[in-house]
PDB file of C-alpha atoms in Angstrom:
ATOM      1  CA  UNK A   1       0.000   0.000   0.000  1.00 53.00           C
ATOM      2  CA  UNK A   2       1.113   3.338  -1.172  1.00 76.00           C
ATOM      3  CA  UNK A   3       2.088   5.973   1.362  1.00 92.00           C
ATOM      4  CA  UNK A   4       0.163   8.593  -0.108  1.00 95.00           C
ATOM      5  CA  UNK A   5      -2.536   9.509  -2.355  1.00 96.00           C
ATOM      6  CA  UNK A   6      -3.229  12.335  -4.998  1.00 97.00           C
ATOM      7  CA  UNK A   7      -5.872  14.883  -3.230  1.00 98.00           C
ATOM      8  CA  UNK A   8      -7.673  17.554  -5.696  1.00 98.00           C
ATOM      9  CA  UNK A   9      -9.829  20.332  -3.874  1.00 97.00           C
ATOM     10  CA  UNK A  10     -11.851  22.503  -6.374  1.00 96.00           C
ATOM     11  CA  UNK A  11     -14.234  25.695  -5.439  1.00 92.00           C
ATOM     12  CA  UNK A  12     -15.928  26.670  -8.627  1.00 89.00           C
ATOM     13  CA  UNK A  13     -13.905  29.780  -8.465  1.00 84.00           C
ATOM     14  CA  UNK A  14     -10.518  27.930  -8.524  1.00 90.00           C
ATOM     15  CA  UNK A  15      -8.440  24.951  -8.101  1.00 94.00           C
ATOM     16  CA  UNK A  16      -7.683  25.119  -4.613  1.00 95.00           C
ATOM     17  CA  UNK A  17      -5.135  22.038  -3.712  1.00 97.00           C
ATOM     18  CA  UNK A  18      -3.302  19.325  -5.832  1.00 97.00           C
ATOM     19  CA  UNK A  19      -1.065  17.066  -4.312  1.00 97.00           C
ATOM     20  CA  UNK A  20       0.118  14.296  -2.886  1.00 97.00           C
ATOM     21  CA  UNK A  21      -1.167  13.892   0.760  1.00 97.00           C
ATOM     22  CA  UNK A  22      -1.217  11.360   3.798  1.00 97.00           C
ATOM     23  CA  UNK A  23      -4.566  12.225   5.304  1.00 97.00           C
ATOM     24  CA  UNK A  24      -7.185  14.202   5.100  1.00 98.00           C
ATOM     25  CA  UNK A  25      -9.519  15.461   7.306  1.00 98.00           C
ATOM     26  CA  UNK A  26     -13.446  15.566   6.146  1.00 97.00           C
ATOM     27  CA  UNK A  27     -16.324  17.475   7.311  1.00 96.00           C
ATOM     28  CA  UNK A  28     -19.063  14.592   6.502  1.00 95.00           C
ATOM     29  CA  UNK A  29     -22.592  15.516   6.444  1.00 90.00           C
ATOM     30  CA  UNK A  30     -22.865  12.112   8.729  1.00 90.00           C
ATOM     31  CA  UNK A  31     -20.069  12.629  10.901  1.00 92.00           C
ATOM     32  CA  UNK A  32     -16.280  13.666  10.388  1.00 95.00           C
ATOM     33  CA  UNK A  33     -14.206  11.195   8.977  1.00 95.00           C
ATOM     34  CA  UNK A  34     -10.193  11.148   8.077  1.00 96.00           C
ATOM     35  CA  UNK A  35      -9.352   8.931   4.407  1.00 96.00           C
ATOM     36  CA  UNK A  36      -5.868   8.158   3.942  1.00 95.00           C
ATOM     37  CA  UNK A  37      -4.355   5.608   1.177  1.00 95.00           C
ATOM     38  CA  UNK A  38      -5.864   2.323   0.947  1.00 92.00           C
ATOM     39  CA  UNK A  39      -9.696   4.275   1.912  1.00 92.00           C
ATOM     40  CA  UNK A  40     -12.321   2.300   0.755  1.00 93.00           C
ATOM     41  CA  UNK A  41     -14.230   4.096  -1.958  1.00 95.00           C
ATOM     42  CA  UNK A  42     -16.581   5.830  -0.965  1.00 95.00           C
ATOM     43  CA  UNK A  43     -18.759   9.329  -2.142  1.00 96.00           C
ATOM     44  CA  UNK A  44     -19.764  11.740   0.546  1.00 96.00           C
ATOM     45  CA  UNK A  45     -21.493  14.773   1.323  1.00 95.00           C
ATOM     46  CA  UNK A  46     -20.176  17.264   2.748  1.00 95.00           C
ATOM     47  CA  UNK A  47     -21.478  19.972   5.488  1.00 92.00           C
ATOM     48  CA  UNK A  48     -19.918  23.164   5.980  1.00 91.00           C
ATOM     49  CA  UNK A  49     -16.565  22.981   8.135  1.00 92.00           C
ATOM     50  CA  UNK A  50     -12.656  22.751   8.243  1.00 95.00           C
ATOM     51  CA  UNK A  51     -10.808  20.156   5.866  1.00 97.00           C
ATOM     52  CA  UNK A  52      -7.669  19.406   6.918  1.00 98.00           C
ATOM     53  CA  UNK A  53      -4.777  18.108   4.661  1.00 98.00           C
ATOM     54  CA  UNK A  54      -1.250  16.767   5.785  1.00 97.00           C
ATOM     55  CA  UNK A  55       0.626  16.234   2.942  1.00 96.00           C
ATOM     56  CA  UNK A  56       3.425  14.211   2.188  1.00 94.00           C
ATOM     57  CA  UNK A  57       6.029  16.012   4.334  1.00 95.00           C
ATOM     58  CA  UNK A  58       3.763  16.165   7.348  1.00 95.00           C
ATOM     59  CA  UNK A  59       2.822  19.752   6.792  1.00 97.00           C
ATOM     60  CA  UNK A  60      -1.100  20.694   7.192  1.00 97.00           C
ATOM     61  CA  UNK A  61      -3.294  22.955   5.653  1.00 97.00           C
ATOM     62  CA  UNK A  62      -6.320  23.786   6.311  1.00 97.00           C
ATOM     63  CA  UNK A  63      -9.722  25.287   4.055  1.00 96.00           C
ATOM     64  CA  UNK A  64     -13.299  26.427   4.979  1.00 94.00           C
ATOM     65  CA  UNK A  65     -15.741  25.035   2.993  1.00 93.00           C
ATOM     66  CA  UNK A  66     -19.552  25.868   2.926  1.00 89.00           C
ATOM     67  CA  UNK A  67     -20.382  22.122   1.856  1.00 90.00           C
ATOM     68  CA  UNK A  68     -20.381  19.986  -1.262  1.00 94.00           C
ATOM     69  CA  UNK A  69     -18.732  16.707  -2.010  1.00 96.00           C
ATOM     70  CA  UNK A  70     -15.719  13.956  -1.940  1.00 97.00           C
ATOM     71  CA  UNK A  71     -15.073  11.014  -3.775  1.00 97.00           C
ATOM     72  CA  UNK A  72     -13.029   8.664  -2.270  1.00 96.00           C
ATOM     73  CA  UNK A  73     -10.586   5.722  -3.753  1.00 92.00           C
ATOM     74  CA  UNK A  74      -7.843   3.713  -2.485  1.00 84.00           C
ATOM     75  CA  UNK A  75      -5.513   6.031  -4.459  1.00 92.00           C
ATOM     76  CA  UNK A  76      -6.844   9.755  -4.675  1.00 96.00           C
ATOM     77  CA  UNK A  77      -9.786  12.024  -3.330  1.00 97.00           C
ATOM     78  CA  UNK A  78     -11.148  14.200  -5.154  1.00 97.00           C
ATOM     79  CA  UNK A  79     -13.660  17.217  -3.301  1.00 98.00           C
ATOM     80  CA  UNK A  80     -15.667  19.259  -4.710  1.00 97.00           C
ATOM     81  CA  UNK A  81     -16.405  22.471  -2.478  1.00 95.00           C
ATOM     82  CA  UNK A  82     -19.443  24.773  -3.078  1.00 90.00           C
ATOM     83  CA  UNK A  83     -17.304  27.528  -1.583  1.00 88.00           C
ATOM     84  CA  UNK A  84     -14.259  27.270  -0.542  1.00 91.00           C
ATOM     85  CA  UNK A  85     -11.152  29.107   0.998  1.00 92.00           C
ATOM     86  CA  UNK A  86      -7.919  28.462   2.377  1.00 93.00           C
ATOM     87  CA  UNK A  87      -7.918  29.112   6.228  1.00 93.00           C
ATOM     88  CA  UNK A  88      -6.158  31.677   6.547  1.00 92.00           C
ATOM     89  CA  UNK A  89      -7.427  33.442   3.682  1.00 90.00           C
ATOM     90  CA  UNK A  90     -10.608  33.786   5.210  1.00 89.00           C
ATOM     91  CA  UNK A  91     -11.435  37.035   6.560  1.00 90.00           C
ATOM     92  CA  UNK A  92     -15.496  38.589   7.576  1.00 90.00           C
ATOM     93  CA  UNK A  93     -16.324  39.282   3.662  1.00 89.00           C
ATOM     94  CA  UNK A  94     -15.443  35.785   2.789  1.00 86.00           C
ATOM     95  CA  UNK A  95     -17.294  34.184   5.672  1.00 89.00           C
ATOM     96  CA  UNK A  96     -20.671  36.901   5.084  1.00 89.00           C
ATOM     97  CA  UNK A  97     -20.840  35.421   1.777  1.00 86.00           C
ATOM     98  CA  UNK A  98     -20.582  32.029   2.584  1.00 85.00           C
ATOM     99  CA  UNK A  99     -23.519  32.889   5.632  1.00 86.00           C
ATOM    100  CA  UNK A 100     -25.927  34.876   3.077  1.00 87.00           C
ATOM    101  CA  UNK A 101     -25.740  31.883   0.303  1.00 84.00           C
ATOM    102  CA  UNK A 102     -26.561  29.366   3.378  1.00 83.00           C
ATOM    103  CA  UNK A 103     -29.583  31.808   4.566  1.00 85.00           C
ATOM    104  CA  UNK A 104     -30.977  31.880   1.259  1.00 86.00           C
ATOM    105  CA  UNK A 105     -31.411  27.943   1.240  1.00 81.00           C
ATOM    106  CA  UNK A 106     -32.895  28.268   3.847  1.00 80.00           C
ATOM    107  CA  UNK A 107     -35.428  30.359   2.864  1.00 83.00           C
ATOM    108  CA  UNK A 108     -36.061  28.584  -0.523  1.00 82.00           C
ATOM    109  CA  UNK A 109     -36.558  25.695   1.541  1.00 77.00           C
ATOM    110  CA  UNK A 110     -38.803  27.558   3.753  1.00 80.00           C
ATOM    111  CA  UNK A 111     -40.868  28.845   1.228  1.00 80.00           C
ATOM    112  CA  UNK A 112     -41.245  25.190  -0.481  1.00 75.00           C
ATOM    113  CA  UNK A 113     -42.736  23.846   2.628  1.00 72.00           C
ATOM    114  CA  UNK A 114     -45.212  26.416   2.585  1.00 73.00           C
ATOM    115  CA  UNK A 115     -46.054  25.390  -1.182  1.00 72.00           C
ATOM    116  CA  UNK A 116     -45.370  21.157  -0.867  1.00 68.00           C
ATOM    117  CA  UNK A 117     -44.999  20.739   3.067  1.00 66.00           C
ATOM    118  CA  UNK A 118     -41.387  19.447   2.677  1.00 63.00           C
ATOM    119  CA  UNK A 119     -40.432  19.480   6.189  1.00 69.00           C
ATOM    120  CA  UNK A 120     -37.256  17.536   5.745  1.00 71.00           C
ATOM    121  CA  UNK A 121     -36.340  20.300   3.258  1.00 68.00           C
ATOM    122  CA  UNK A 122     -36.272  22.406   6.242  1.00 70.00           C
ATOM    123  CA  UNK A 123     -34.681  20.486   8.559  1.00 75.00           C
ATOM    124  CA  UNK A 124     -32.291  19.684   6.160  1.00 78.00           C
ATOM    125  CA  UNK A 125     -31.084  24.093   5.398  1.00 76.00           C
ATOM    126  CA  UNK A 126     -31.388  24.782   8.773  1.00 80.00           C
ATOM    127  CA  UNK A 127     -28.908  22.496   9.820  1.00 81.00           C
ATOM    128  CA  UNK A 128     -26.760  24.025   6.862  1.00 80.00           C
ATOM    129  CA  UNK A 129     -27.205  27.185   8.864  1.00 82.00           C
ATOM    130  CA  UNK A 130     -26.414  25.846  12.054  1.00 84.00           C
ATOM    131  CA  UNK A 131     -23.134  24.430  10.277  1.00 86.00           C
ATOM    132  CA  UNK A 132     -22.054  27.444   8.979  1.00 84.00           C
ATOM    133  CA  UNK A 133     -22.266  29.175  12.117  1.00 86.00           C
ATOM    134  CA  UNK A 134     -20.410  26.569  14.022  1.00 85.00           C
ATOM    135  CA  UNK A 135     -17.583  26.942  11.050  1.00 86.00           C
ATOM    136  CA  UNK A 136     -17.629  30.500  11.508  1.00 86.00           C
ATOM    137  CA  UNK A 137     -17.405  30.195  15.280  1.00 86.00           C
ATOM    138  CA  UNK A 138     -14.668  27.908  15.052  1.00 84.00           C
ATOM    139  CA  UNK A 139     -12.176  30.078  13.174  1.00 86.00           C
ATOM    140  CA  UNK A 140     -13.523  33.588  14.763  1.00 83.00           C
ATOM    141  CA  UNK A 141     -15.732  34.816  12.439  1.00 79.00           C
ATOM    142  CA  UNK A 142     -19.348  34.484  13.723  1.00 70.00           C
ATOM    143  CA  UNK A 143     -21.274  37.998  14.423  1.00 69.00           C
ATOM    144  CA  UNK A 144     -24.755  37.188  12.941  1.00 60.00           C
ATOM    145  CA  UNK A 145     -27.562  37.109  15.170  1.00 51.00           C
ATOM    146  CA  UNK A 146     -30.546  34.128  13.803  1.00 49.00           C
ATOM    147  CA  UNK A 147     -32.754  37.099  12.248  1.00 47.00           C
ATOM    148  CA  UNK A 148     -29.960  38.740  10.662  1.00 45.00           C
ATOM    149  CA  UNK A 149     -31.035  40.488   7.028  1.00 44.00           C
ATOM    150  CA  UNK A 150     -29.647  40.437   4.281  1.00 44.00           C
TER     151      UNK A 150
END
């Protein structure tokens, strides 16, 4: 078994990360979870939270991502963020935007329950809110309040 694996992380605004890594940290919609070489395969959803890379001389890195996906092999993983920034290139602008485009699921999900009464809908962008805010508390940049405007 291979020491490392190829890792790609892609925001739609850029190619974030390519390289050979040892681990890496995921924010799973389910639960965190850590794939290094030799994961099973595996596709996962992904909540809003820190990712955290070592790569192959031990160093780590760290991004903020507002959700999205990984696919997992034996010999790469491959995520696909909806937003996503490098840790320390996150400052309040960066974080506000990620906040407003998790608000506005929630509304659009709001709004379809009134219309279909999709309660898991719901359920399902609140907890994207809650998520964000915990991300946002977790590297310092929380200030909304729950009936914040936008």
């Amino acid at each position: 078994m291979a020491d490392t694996m190829q890792f790609d992380l892609v925001a739609p605004e850029r190619n974030l990360m390519s390289v050979s890594v040892r681990e890496v940290r995921l924010p799973g919609e389910n639960g965190d979870l850590s794939a290094m070489p030799g994961h099973a395969p595996a596709i996962v959803n992904l909540r809003p939270g820190l990712v955290t890379v070592i790569d192959e001389q031990g160093s780590e890195h760290q991004f903020a991502i507002s959700g999205g996906f990984a696919e997992i092999n034996n010999e790469s993983l491959s995520l696909l963020a909806e937003i996503g920034r490098k840790k320390e290139e996150m400052d309040q602008d960066a974080f506000d935007e990620m906040m407003r485009a998790a608000e506005r699921k929630k509304k659009a999900a709001e709004a379809e329950e009134q219309k279909h009464g999709a309660e898991e809908v719901v359920a399902s962008a609140a907890k994207l809110l809650a998520d964000m805010e915990a991300l946002g508390t977790q590297i310092g940049l929380y200030k909304y309040s729950s009936d914040s405007s936008n």
